[in-house]
C-alpha positions as CSV (number, residue, x, y, z in Angstrom):
1,M,-9.5,-10.6,80.8
2,K,-6.7,-13.1,80.6
3,V,-6.3,-14.7,77.2
4,P,-5.6,-18.5,77.2
5,L,-2.2,-19.3,75.8
6,P,-3.3,-21.4,72.9
7,L,-5.3,-18.3,71.5
8,V,-2.3,-16.1,72.0
9,A,-0.1,-18.5,70.1
10,V,-2.6,-18.7,67.3
11,A,-2.7,-14.9,67.1
12,V,1.1,-14.6,67.0
13,L,1.3,-17.2,64.3
14,V,-1.3,-15.4,62.2
15,Y,0.4,-12.1,62.7
16,F,3.8,-13.3,61.5
17,A,2.2,-15.3,58.7
18,E,0.5,-12.1,57.4
19,R,3.8,-10.2,57.9
20,G,5.6,-12.8,55.9
21,T,3.2,-12.6,52.9
22,T,2.4,-8.9,52.8
23,T,4.2,-8.6,49.4
24,D,2.8,-11.8,47.8
25,K,0.8,-10.8,44.8
26,K,0.8,-7.2,46.0
27,N,1.8,-6.0,42.5
28,S,-0.9,-8.2,40.8
29,A,-3.2,-5.2,40.0
30,D,-0.2,-3.3,38.5
31,F,0.8,-6.3,36.6
32,R,-2.7,-6.7,35.1
33,A,-2.7,-3.1,34.1
34,L,0.6,-3.5,32.2
35,C,-0.6,-6.7,30.7
36,H,-3.6,-4.9,29.2
37,V,-1.1,-2.7,27.5
38,Y,0.8,-5.7,26.3
39,A,-2.4,-7.1,24.9
40,L,-2.5,-4.2,22.4
41,Y,0.7,-5.6,20.9
42,E,-0.8,-9.1,20.7
43,G,-3.9,-7.7,19.1
44,R,-2.0,-5.8,16.4
45,D,-3.7,-7.7,13.6
46,S,-7.1,-6.5,14.7
47,I,-6.5,-2.8,13.9
48,T,-9.8,-1.1,13.1
49,A,-9.3,1.7,10.7
50,G,-12.0,1.4,8.0
51,T,-11.9,-0.5,4.8
52,P,-8.4,-0.7,3.2
53,P,-8.4,1.5,0.1
54,E,-7.8,0.0,-3.3
55,T,-7.7,1.3,-6.9
56,A,-10.9,1.1,-8.9
57,A,-9.5,-0.6,-12.0
58,N,-12.9,-2.1,-12.9
59,L,-14.6,1.4,-13.0
60,L,-11.7,2.8,-15.1
61,Q,-11.9,-0.1,-17.6
62,I,-15.7,0.5,-18.1
63,I,-15.0,4.2,-19.0
64,E,-12.2,3.1,-21.3
65,D,-14.5,0.7,-23.0
66,Y,-17.1,3.5,-23.6
67,N,-14.3,5.6,-25.0
68,T,-13.4,2.8,-27.4
69,S,-17.0,2.4,-28.6
70,T,-17.2,6.1,-29.5
71,A,-13.6,6.7,-30.7
72,S,-12.7,7.9,-34.2
73,D,-12.5,5.2,-36.9
74,T,-8.7,5.5,-37.1
75,W,-8.2,5.2,-33.4
76,F,-10.6,2.3,-33.2
77,A,-8.7,0.6,-36.0
78,N,-5.2,0.8,-34.7
79,K,-5.0,3.6,-32.1
80,D,-4.0,6.1,-34.8
81,G,-1.0,4.0,-35.7
82,K,0.6,4.4,-32.3
83,M,1.0,0.7,-31.5
84,K,4.7,0.4,-32.4
85,K,7.7,-1.4,-31.2
86,P,10.7,0.5,-29.7
87,T,12.3,0.3,-33.2
88,G,9.3,2.2,-34.7
89,E,7.9,-0.8,-36.5
90,P,4.2,-1.7,-36.2
91,D,3.6,-4.0,-33.2
92,A,1.7,-6.9,-34.7
93,D,1.2,-8.6,-31.3
94,A,-0.2,-5.4,-29.8
95,Q,-2.5,-5.1,-32.8
96,T,-3.7,-8.6,-32.4
97,A,-4.4,-8.1,-28.7
98,W,-6.3,-4.8,-29.6
99,D,-8.4,-6.6,-32.2
100,K,-9.4,-9.3,-29.7
101,H,-10.3,-6.7,-27.1
102,K,-12.5,-4.8,-29.6
103,Q,-14.2,-8.0,-30.6
104,S,-14.8,-8.9,-26.9
105,L,-16.4,-5.5,-26.4
106,L,-18.8,-6.0,-29.3
107,E,-19.8,-9.4,-27.9
108,K,-20.6,-8.2,-24.4
109,E,-24.3,-8.3,-23.6
110,T,-26.7,-7.9,-20.7
111,N,-30.2,-9.2,-21.0
112,G,-29.7,-9.8,-24.7
113,K,-28.6,-6.2,-25.4
114,K,-25.2,-5.1,-26.6
115,I,-23.3,-3.1,-23.9
116,Y,-20.6,-1.5,-26.1
117,E,-22.1,-1.4,-29.6
118,R,-19.8,0.5,-31.9
119,L,-21.4,3.8,-32.9
120,K,-21.4,5.2,-36.4
121,M,-19.4,8.2,-37.4
122,T,-21.8,11.1,-36.6
123,P,-21.5,14.4,-34.8
124,A,-23.3,12.8,-31.9
125,R,-20.6,10.2,-31.6
126,T,-17.9,12.8,-31.7
127,A,-19.6,14.9,-29.0
128,A,-20.0,11.8,-26.8
129,N,-16.4,10.8,-27.2
130,A,-15.3,14.2,-26.2
131,K,-17.3,14.0,-23.0
132,I,-16.1,10.4,-22.3
133,Q,-12.5,11.4,-22.8
134,K,-12.9,14.1,-20.1
135,A,-14.5,11.6,-17.8
136,L,-11.7,9.2,-18.5
137,Q,-9.0,11.7,-17.6
138,R,-10.8,12.7,-14.4
139,A,-11.2,9.0,-13.5
140,K,-7.5,8.3,-14.1
141,D,-6.6,11.2,-11.8
142,L,-9.0,9.8,-9.1
143,N,-7.6,6.3,-9.5
144,D,-4.1,7.7,-9.1
145,S,-5.3,9.3,-5.8
146,L,-6.8,6.0,-4.8
147,G,-3.4,4.4,-5.4
148,G,-1.8,7.0,-3.2
149,A,-4.4,6.5,-0.5
150,A,-3.8,2.7,-0.6
151,T,-0.1,3.2,-0.1
152,A,-0.6,5.7,2.7
153,Y,-3.1,3.5,4.5
154,A,-0.8,0.5,4.3
155,T,2.1,2.6,5.6
156,D,0.1,3.8,8.5
157,V,-1.0,0.3,9.5
158,A,2.5,-1.0,9.2
159,N,3.8,1.9,11.4
160,V,1.1,1.2,14.0
161,K,2.4,-2.3,14.3
162,A,6.0,-1.0,14.5
163,K,5.0,1.4,17.2
164,L,3.4,-1.3,19.2
165,T,6.4,-3.5,18.9
166,S,8.7,-0.7,19.9
167,A,6.5,0.0,22.9
168,V,6.9,-3.5,24.2
169,F,10.5,-4.3,23.3
170,G,12.1,-0.9,23.0
171,K,13.0,-1.6,19.4
172,E,11.1,-2.8,16.3
173,N,12.2,-6.3,16.9
174,A,9.7,-8.7,18.5
175,K,12.0,-9.8,21.3
176,I,14.0,-8.4,24.2
177,D,17.5,-7.5,23.1
178,A,19.6,-9.3,25.8
179,A,22.6,-7.1,25.0
180,A,20.6,-4.0,25.8
181,A,19.2,-5.5,29.1
182,T,22.3,-6.5,31.0
183,G,23.2,-5.8,34.7
184,N,21.6,-6.0,38.1
185,W,18.1,-5.0,39.0
186,A,19.0,-1.7,40.6
187,P,20.7,0.0,37.6
188,R,18.7,-1.7,34.9
189,C,15.3,-1.1,36.5
190,S,16.1,2.5,37.5
191,H,14.5,5.4,35.5
192,N,17.5,5.6,33.1
193,G,18.6,1.9,33.0
194,G,22.0,2.7,34.4
195,G,22.7,5.1,31.5
196,N,22.5,2.7,28.6
197,G,20.3,0.1,26.9
198,L,16.7,-0.6,27.6
199,T,14.9,1.2,30.5
200,I,11.5,0.8,32.2
201,S,10.5,3.8,30.2
202,S,11.6,2.5,26.8
203,S,10.4,-1.1,27.0
204,L,7.1,-2.4,28.5
205,A,8.6,-5.9,28.6
206,L,11.5,-4.8,30.7
207,A,9.1,-2.8,33.0
208,I,7.0,-5.9,33.6
209,T,10.1,-8.0,34.3
210,C,11.4,-5.4,36.8
211,L,8.0,-5.1,38.5
212,C,7.7,-8.9,39.0
213,S,11.3,-10.1,39.6
214,E,12.5,-9.5,43.1
215,K,16.3,-9.7,43.9
216,A,15.8,-12.2,46.7
217,G,13.1,-14.2,44.9
218,S,11.2,-14.9,48.1
219,V,7.7,-13.8,47.1
220,D,5.4,-14.1,44.1
221,N,4.8,-10.4,43.6
222,C,2.7,-10.6,40.4
223,G,0.9,-13.8,41.1
224,I,2.3,-15.6,38.1
225,G,2.4,-18.9,40.0
226,S,6.1,-19.1,40.7
227,N,8.8,-16.8,42.2
228,S,10.8,-14.7,39.9
229,K,14.3,-14.0,41.1
230,W,16.7,-11.5,39.6
231,A,19.7,-12.0,41.8
232,D,22.7,-9.7,41.5
233,A,25.4,-10.8,39.1
234,A,22.9,-13.2,37.4
235,N,22.3,-11.0,34.4
236,D,25.7,-9.9,33.1
237,A,24.8,-10.8,29.5
238,G,21.1,-10.1,29.8
239,E,20.4,-13.8,30.1
240,K,18.3,-13.5,33.3
241,V,15.9,-10.9,31.8
242,T,15.4,-13.1,28.7
243,E,14.8,-16.1,30.9
244,L,12.3,-14.3,33.2
245,W,10.3,-12.6,30.4
246,P,8.6,-15.6,28.7
247,A,6.7,-16.7,31.9
248,L,5.5,-13.2,32.4
249,Q,4.5,-12.9,28.7
250,N,2.6,-16.2,28.9
251,K,0.7,-14.9,32.0
252,C,-0.2,-11.7,30.2
253,N,-1.6,-13.8,27.4
254,T,-4.1,-15.3,29.7
255,Y,-5.9,-12.0,29.8
256,A,-8.3,-11.1,27.0
257,R,-6.9,-9.1,24.1
258,P,-9.0,-6.5,22.4
259,K,-11.2,-7.7,19.5
260,Q,-10.8,-4.3,17.9
261,L,-7.6,-2.3,18.1
262,N,-8.5,1.4,17.9
263,P,-7.5,4.7,19.6
264,N,-10.2,4.1,22.3
265,T,-8.7,0.7,23.3
266,I,-5.2,2.2,23.3
267,Y,-6.1,5.2,25.5
268,A,-8.2,3.0,27.8
269,A,-5.1,0.8,28.4
270,I,-2.9,3.8,29.0
271,A,-5.5,5.2,31.5
272,G,-5.5,1.8,33.3
273,V,-1.7,2.1,33.8
274,M,-1.8,5.8,34.9
275,S,-4.5,5.0,37.5
276,R,-2.1,2.6,39.2
277,M,0.5,5.4,39.9
278,G,1.1,5.7,43.6
279,K,-1.4,3.0,44.6
280,G,1.3,0.7,46.0
281,N,3.1,3.4,47.9
282,S,2.6,3.0,51.6
283,Q,4.8,6.0,52.7
284,A,2.8,8.2,55.0
285,A,3.6,11.4,53.0
286,P,4.8,10.1,49.6
287,S,7.8,11.9,48.2
288,K,7.0,10.5,44.8
289,T,3.6,10.0,43.2
290,N,4.5,8.5,39.9
291,V,5.5,5.1,41.1
292,I,3.9,1.8,40.1
293,G,4.1,-1.1,42.4
294,E,4.9,-1.7,46.1
295,T,7.2,0.6,48.0
296,T,7.3,1.8,51.6
297,D,9.3,5.0,51.1
298,S,8.7,6.0,47.4
299,S,12.0,4.4,46.4
300,C,12.5,1.3,44.2
301,D,15.5,-1.0,44.6
302,G,14.2,-4.5,43.8
303,S,13.9,-5.6,47.4
304,T,10.9,-7.4,48.8
305,S,9.1,-4.2,50.0
306,K,10.4,-1.9,47.3
307,L,9.7,-3.7,44.1
308,C,8.4,-0.9,41.9
309,L,8.8,1.2,38.8
310,D,9.9,4.9,39.4
311,Y,8.5,7.2,36.6
312,E,8.9,10.4,38.6
313,T,11.7,11.7,36.4
314,A,10.0,10.6,33.2
315,L,6.8,12.4,34.1
316,S,8.3,15.5,35.5
317,T,8.2,18.8,33.8
318,A,11.7,18.4,32.4
319,G,11.0,14.7,31.5
320,S,10.2,13.4,28.1
321,G,7.4,11.1,29.2
322,I,7.3,7.3,29.3
323,K,8.5,6.3,25.9
324,W,6.4,3.2,25.5
325,I,3.3,5.3,26.3
326,N,4.5,7.9,23.8
327,D,4.7,5.0,21.2
328,L,1.2,3.9,22.1
329,Q,-0.1,7.5,21.6
330,E,1.6,7.7,18.2
331,A,0.0,4.4,17.3
332,A,-3.4,5.8,18.1
333,T,-2.7,8.8,15.9
334,L,-1.6,6.6,13.1
335,I,-4.8,4.6,13.3
336,N,-6.8,7.9,13.1
337,N,-4.8,8.8,10.1
338,A,-5.5,5.5,8.4
339,T,-9.2,5.8,9.2
340,S,-9.3,9.3,7.6
341,T,-7.5,7.9,4.6
342,A,-10.1,5.1,4.3
343,I,-12.9,7.6,4.5
344,E,-11.3,9.8,1.8
345,A,-10.8,6.7,-0.4
346,K,-14.5,5.9,-0.2
347,R,-15.3,9.4,-1.4
348,L,-12.8,9.0,-4.3
349,Q,-14.4,5.7,-5.3
350,Q,-17.8,7.4,-5.3
351,L,-16.5,10.1,-7.6
352,M,-15.0,7.5,-9.9
353,D,-18.4,5.8,-10.1
354,L,-19.9,9.2,-11.0
355,E,-17.4,9.5,-13.9
356,R,-18.5,6.0,-15.0
357,Q,-22.1,7.2,-15.0
358,R,-21.2,10.3,-17.0
359,A,-19.5,8.2,-19.6
360,E,-22.4,5.8,-19.8
361,D,-24.9,8.7,-20.1
362,A,-22.8,10.2,-22.9
363,Y,-22.7,6.9,-24.8
364,T,-26.4,6.2,-24.3
365,D,-27.4,9.7,-25.5
366,A,-25.3,9.3,-28.7
367,L,-26.8,5.9,-29.3
368,H,-30.3,7.3,-28.9
369,V,-29.6,10.1,-31.4
370,E,-28.3,7.5,-33.9
371,S,-31.6,5.6,-33.4
372,Q,-33.7,8.7,-33.9
373,T,-32.0,9.4,-37.3
374,Q,-33.3,6.0,-38.5
375,T,-36.9,6.2,-37.2
376,P,-39.9,5.2,-39.4
377,T,-41.2,8.7,-39.6
378,T,-38.1,9.9,-41.4
379,V,-38.1,6.9,-43.8
380,T,-41.8,7.2,-44.5
381,I,-41.6,10.9,-45.3
382,E,-38.6,10.4,-47.6
383,N,-40.4,7.5,-49.4
384,K,-43.6,9.6,-49.7
385,A,-41.7,12.5,-51.3
386,L,-40.0,10.2,-53.7
387,N,-43.3,8.5,-54.7
388,Q,-45.0,11.9,-55.3
389,Q,-42.2,13.1,-57.5
390,Q,-42.4,9.9,-59.6
391,A,-46.2,10.2,-59.9
392,Q,-45.9,13.8,-61.0
393,K,-43.5,12.7,-63.8
394,D,-45.9,9.9,-64.9
395,C,-49.0,12.1,-65.0
396,D,-47.2,15.0,-66.8
397,K,-47.0,12.7,-69.9
398,H,-50.8,12.7,-70.3
399,H,-52.1,16.2,-70.2
400,A,-53.4,15.9,-73.7
401,S,-55.5,12.7,-73.2
402,Q,-58.0,12.1,-70.5
403,E,-58.1,8.4,-71.4
404,N,-54.4,7.9,-71.0
405,C,-54.4,10.0,-67.8
406,T,-57.0,7.8,-66.3
407,K,-55.1,4.7,-67.3
408,A,-52.0,6.1,-65.6
409,Q,-54.1,6.3,-62.4
410,C,-54.0,10.0,-62.4
411,N,-56.8,12.6,-61.9
412,Y,-57.8,14.6,-65.1
413,D,-58.9,18.2,-64.6
414,A,-60.0,19.7,-68.0
415,N,-60.3,23.2,-66.4
416,A,-56.9,23.3,-64.6
417,A,-55.8,26.9,-64.3
418,D,-52.1,26.0,-64.8
419,G,-52.8,24.0,-67.9
420,K,-51.6,20.8,-66.2
421,K,-54.8,18.7,-66.6
422,C,-53.3,15.4,-65.5
423,K,-52.3,15.4,-61.9
424,P,-51.3,12.7,-59.3
425,K,-53.9,11.4,-57.0
426,P,-53.6,12.7,-53.4
427,E,-51.4,10.4,-51.2
428,A,-53.4,8.3,-48.8
429,E,-52.7,8.7,-45.0
430,T,-50.5,5.9,-43.6
431,T,-51.2,4.4,-40.2
432,A,-47.8,2.7,-40.0
433,V,-45.8,5.8,-39.4
434,G,-43.8,6.1,-36.1
435,T,-43.9,9.0,-33.7
436,G,-40.3,10.0,-34.5
437,D,-39.0,9.0,-31.1
438,G,-38.5,5.3,-31.8
439,E,-41.8,4.2,-30.3
440,T,-43.2,2.5,-33.4
441,R,-41.8,1.0,-36.6
442,N,-43.5,-0.4,-39.7
443,A,-42.5,-4.0,-40.5
444,E,-40.2,-3.0,-43.4
445,V,-38.1,-0.6,-41.4
446,K,-38.0,-2.8,-38.4
447,S,-36.6,-5.7,-40.5
448,A,-34.0,-3.5,-42.0
449,L,-32.8,-1.9,-38.8
450,K,-33.2,-4.7,-36.2
451,N,-29.6,-5.9,-36.3
452,R,-28.0,-2.5,-35.7
453,M,-30.5,-0.8,-33.3
454,R,-29.7,-1.2,-29.6
455,I,-32.9,0.5,-28.3
456,Q,-35.8,-1.9,-28.1
457,I,-38.8,-0.8,-30.2
458,Q,-42.1,-1.6,-28.6
């Protein structure tokens, strides 16, 4: 069938139009994959590595306050005389500050009850203080470990950011070093950068610039909206690279950055890049498989049909890998380290709280013992014994007279076997006696003890 000329003309025009634009945006998928890696750098302030550790000064202070409340009288008064100036003289300012601190402890209350009531000098207080001092020392050691964890965590996070910066720019400076990115496309964008300075393996920013900047500048390889041209002799001082990079950087920033930066997001970005290896190689039997971007014969020279990144040497058995990927992997490891440190710090904080509880329990036990020594039962028994002794003395004066014995409110027994005819009357049972555990108090004892008892008597 004969095809009319107008249709043939149209077909020819379409054919040549397609031939002329075969490389337009052909590296776009590769560019996006590299931009997703760049987004890790932009998201460096979203590192997810657990709660940053911090020292537990508040818990330590609570234990120290319990220690003060149970300390010896001399230590409570002036820390055993150890508050001195470098000259050896007593430090009056330190003593004043210490006195104010003690007073503030005595005034602290919760629900109307004293928190750090000063205990009296008793064996119970001494025993409690010994326990609290041990808890305090353990807490100090734990707090020191927390301080170390906080430092290690901060160091790891800072190093993560440094590794991300190094991955992008080849150095820990957040910009392309023009002096290290000089020369034409062919040597600078080769696997070794012409033997000096930045390479496509050491700097992601340079790799992106090489992938998207054709020597002739006739096509928009990465779809950034304008042609990027890296003509020979245009980059003698690195000025062309530093000129081309900002537009590419801005385009990368149009893609979403990760909301959380963790090892998973890092390895996902790396996998995205590795999946692009060889995808743009149209050679029938590719001689190289580790090439990113468009090529017709596995080689990369910056021309229209060979605008690609050759990582064959870097990923060979003898190669050292792609440095910016190595940096990313190290960043992932550092995030894991920081996460482990945060978990350990949480455990240390829980142990410190346990020491606080031990100190509080020791103090409460001593306070309860002090309370028990002043219960109504003890007071009543002591008063009863004293009353009986006095009554016996009064009655002993009237063995010879029944009349006088009766007047003294004693019982007279004329037939007493021991000859002591005048005896005290039996003591009446009292109903105001407590149980001995602080559950009840008679009005007299409650009035005498209410200002120094911490335990509420019901």
